[in-house]
Short mmCIF file of C-alpha atoms and ligand atoms in Angstrom, two decimals:
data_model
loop_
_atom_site.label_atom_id
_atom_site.label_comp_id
_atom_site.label_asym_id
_atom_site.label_seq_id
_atom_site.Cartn_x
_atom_site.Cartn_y
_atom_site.Cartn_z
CA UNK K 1 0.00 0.00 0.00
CA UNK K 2 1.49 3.45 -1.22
CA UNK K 3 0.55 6.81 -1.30
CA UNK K 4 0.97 7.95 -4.54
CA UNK K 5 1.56 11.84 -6.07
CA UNK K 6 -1.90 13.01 -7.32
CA UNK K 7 -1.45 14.87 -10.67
CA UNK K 8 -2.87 18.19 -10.49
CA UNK K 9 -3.96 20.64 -13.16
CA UNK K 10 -2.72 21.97 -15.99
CA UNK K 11 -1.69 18.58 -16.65
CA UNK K 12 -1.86 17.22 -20.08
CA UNK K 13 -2.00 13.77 -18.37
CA UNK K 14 -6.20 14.59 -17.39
CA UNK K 15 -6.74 14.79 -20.86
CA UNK K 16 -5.88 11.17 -21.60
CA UNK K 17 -8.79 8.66 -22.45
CA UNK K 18 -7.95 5.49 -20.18
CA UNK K 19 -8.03 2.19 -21.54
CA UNK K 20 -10.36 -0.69 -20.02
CA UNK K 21 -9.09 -3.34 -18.01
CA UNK K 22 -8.62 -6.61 -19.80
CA UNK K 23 -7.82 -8.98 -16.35
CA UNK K 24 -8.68 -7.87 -12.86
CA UNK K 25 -5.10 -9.53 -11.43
CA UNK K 26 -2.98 -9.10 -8.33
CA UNK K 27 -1.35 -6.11 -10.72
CA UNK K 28 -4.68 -4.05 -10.82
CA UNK K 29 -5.65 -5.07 -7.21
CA UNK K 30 -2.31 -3.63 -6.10
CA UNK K 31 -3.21 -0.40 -7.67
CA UNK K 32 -7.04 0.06 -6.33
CA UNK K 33 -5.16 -0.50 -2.66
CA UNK K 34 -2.54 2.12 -3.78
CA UNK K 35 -5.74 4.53 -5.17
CA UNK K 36 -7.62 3.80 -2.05
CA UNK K 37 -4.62 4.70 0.33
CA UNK K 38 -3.94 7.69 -1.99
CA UNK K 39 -7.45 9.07 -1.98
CA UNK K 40 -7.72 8.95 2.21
CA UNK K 41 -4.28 10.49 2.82
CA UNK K 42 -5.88 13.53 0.71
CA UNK K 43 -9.18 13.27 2.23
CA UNK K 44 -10.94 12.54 -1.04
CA UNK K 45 -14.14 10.61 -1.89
CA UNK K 46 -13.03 9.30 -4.98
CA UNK K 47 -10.01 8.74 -6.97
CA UNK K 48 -9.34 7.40 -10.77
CA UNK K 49 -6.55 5.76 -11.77
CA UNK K 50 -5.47 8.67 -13.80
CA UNK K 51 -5.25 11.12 -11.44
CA UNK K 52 -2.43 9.33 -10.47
CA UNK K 53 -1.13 9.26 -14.27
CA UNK K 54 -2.24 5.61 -14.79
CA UNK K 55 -4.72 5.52 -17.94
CA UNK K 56 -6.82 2.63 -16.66
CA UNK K 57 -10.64 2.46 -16.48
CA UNK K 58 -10.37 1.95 -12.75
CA UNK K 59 -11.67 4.40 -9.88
CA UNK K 60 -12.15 4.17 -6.27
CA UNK K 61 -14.56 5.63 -4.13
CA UNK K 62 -15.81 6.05 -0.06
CA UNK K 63 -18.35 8.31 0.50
CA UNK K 64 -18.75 6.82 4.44
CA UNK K 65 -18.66 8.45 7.56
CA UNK K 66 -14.68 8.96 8.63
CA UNK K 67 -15.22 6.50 11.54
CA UNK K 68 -15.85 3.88 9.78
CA UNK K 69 -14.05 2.78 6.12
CA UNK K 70 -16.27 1.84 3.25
CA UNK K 71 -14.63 1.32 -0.20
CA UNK K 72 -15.48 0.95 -3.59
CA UNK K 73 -14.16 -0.32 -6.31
CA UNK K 74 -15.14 -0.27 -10.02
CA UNK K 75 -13.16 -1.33 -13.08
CA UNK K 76 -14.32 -0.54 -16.26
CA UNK K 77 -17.47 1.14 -15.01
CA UNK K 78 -20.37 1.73 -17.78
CA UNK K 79 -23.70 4.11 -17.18
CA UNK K 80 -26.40 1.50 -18.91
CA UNK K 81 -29.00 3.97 -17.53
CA UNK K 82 -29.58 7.61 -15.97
CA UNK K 83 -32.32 9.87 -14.26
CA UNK K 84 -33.30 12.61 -16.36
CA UNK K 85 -33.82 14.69 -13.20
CA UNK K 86 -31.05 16.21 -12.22
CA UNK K 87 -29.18 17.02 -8.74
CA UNK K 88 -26.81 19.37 -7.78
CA UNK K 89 -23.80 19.09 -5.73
CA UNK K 90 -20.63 21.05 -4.63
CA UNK K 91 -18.13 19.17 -6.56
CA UNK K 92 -14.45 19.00 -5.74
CA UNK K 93 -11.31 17.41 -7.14
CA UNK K 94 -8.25 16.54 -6.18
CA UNK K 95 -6.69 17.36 -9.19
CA UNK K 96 -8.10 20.93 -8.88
CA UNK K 97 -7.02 21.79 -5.59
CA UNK K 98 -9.12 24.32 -3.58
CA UNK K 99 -11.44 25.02 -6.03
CA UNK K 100 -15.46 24.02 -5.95
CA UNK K 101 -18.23 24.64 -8.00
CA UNK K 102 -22.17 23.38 -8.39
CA UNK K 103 -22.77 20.88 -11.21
CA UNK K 104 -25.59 19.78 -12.27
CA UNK K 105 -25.91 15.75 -13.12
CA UNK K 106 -28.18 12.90 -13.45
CA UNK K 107 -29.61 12.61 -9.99
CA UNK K 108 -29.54 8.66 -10.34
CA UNK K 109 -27.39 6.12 -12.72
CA UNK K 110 -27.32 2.33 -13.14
CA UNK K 111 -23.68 1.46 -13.69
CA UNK K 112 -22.40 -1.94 -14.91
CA UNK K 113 -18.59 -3.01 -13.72
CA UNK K 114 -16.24 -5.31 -12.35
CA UNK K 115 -15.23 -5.40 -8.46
CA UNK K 116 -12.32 -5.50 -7.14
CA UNK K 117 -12.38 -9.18 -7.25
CA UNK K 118 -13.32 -9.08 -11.29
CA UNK K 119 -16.90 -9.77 -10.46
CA UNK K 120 -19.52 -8.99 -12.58
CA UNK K 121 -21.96 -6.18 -10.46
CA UNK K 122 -24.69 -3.98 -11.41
CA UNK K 123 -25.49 -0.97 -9.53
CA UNK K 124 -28.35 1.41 -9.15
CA UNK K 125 -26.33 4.82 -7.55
CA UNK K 126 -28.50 7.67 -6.24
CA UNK K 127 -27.51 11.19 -3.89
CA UNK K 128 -23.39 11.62 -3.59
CA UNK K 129 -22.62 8.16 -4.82
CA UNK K 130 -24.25 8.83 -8.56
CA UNK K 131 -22.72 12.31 -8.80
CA UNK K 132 -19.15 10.68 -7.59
CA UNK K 133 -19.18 7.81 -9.88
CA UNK K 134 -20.20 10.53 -12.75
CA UNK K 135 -17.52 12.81 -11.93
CA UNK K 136 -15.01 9.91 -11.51
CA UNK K 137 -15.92 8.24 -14.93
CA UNK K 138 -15.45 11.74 -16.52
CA UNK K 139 -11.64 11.63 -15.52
CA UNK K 140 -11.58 8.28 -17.76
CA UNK K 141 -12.77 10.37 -20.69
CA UNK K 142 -10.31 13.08 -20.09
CA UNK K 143 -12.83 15.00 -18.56
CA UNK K 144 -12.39 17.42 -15.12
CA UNK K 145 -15.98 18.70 -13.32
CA UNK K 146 -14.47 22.53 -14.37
CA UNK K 147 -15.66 21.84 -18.19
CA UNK K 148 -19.20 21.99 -16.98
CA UNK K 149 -18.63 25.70 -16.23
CA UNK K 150 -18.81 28.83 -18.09
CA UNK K 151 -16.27 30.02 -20.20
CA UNK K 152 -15.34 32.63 -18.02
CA UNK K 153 -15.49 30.43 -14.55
CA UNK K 154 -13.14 28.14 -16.02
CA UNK K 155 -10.77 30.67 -17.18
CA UNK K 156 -10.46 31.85 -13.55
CA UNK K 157 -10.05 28.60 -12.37
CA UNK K 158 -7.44 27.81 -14.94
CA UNK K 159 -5.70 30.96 -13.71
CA UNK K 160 -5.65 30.16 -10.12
CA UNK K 161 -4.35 26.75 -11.39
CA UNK K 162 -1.39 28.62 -13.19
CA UNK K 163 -0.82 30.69 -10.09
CA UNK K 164 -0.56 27.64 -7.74
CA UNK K 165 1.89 25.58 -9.97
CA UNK K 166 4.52 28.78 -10.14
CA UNK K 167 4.06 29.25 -6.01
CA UNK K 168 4.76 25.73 -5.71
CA UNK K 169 7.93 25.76 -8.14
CA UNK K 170 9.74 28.71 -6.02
NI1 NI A 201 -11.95 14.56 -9.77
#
C-alpha cells in the first residue's frame, strides 16, 4: 500500500482517455489498494486511476462516515441507464485543488462493472454516490468537473491553477 503523487492541473495527463481493463489480477488489485490509500491520505471521496497518471478504467470511491471505512471499487465502469432529473452538488477534485463549483448531473445512474475481485456487479447509484461515480468516470474520458462551467469560470479557475503551480515551483 502506497501513497501515490496526485497529478494536479494543468496537466496534459487529465486529458488522456484510459483504456479498459482486460484482467482484474494481483497487478490491478495492487493499484485500487494504492488509489484507495492515496485518496484517504488527501481526504478525497473518490479517486481514478489517472489522477495518479495511470490511464486505466479503474476508480475508487468512499463516501462513508470517517469512523468507519467503506470502499469501492469499479473497473471498467459503464452508465447503462440515468435519471433525467437532475441534482446538484458542490463538486471537488483533487486534481483541482481548492477550487469548488455546483454541477448539475443525473440525480440517479445504473452502472455496470467489475469489483475489485473481477466480479460482474450492477449498480443502481442515487444522492453523492451517482454524482461521484459521474464525476469519476469523466476523468476516464479526459474529462475534469471545471468543463461543466462557463467560459469565463473556467478561465479563472485555470488561472488560479497557473498561479498555484509557479508558487509551488519557487
Ligand atoms: Ni476529480
Amino acid at each position: 500500500m502506497t501513497v501515490k503523487t496526485i497529478i494536479t492541473e494543468p496537466n496534459k495527463l487529465l486529458r488522456q482517455i484510459s483504456k479498459p481493463v482486460e484482467n482484474v489480477g494481483k497487478q490491478e488489485q495492487q493499484l485500487m489498494n494504492d488509489m484507495l490509500d492515496t485518496m484517504y491520505d488527501a481526504n478525497g471521496i473518490g479517486l481514478a486511476a489517472i489522477q495518479i497518471g495511470i490511464p486505466k478504467r479503474i476508480i475508487v470511491m468512499d463516501i462513508g462516515k470517517e469512523e468507519k471505512k467503506e470502499p469501492r471499487y469499479f473497473v471498467n465502469p459503464v452508465i447503462i441507464n440515468k435519471d433525467s432529473i437532475k441534482n446538484r452538488y458542490e463538486e471537488g477534485c483533487l486534481s483541482v485543488p481548492e477550487q469548488f463549483a455546483e454541477i448539475d448531473r443525473p440525480s440517479k445512474c445504473e452502472v455496470k462493472y467489475l469489483d475489485y475481485n473481477g466480479k460482474k456487479q450492477i449498480l443502481m447509484a442515487d444522492g453523492l454516490l451517482a454524482t461521484c461515480i459521474q464525476h469519476e468516470m469523466d476523468h476516464l474520458l479526459g474529462k475534469v468537473f471545471v468543463e461543466y462551467l462557463s467560459p469565463l469560470k473556467r478561465l479563472r479557475i485555470k488561472g488560479k491553477m497557473k498561479k498555484r503551480e509557479r508558487s509551488l515551483q519557487e
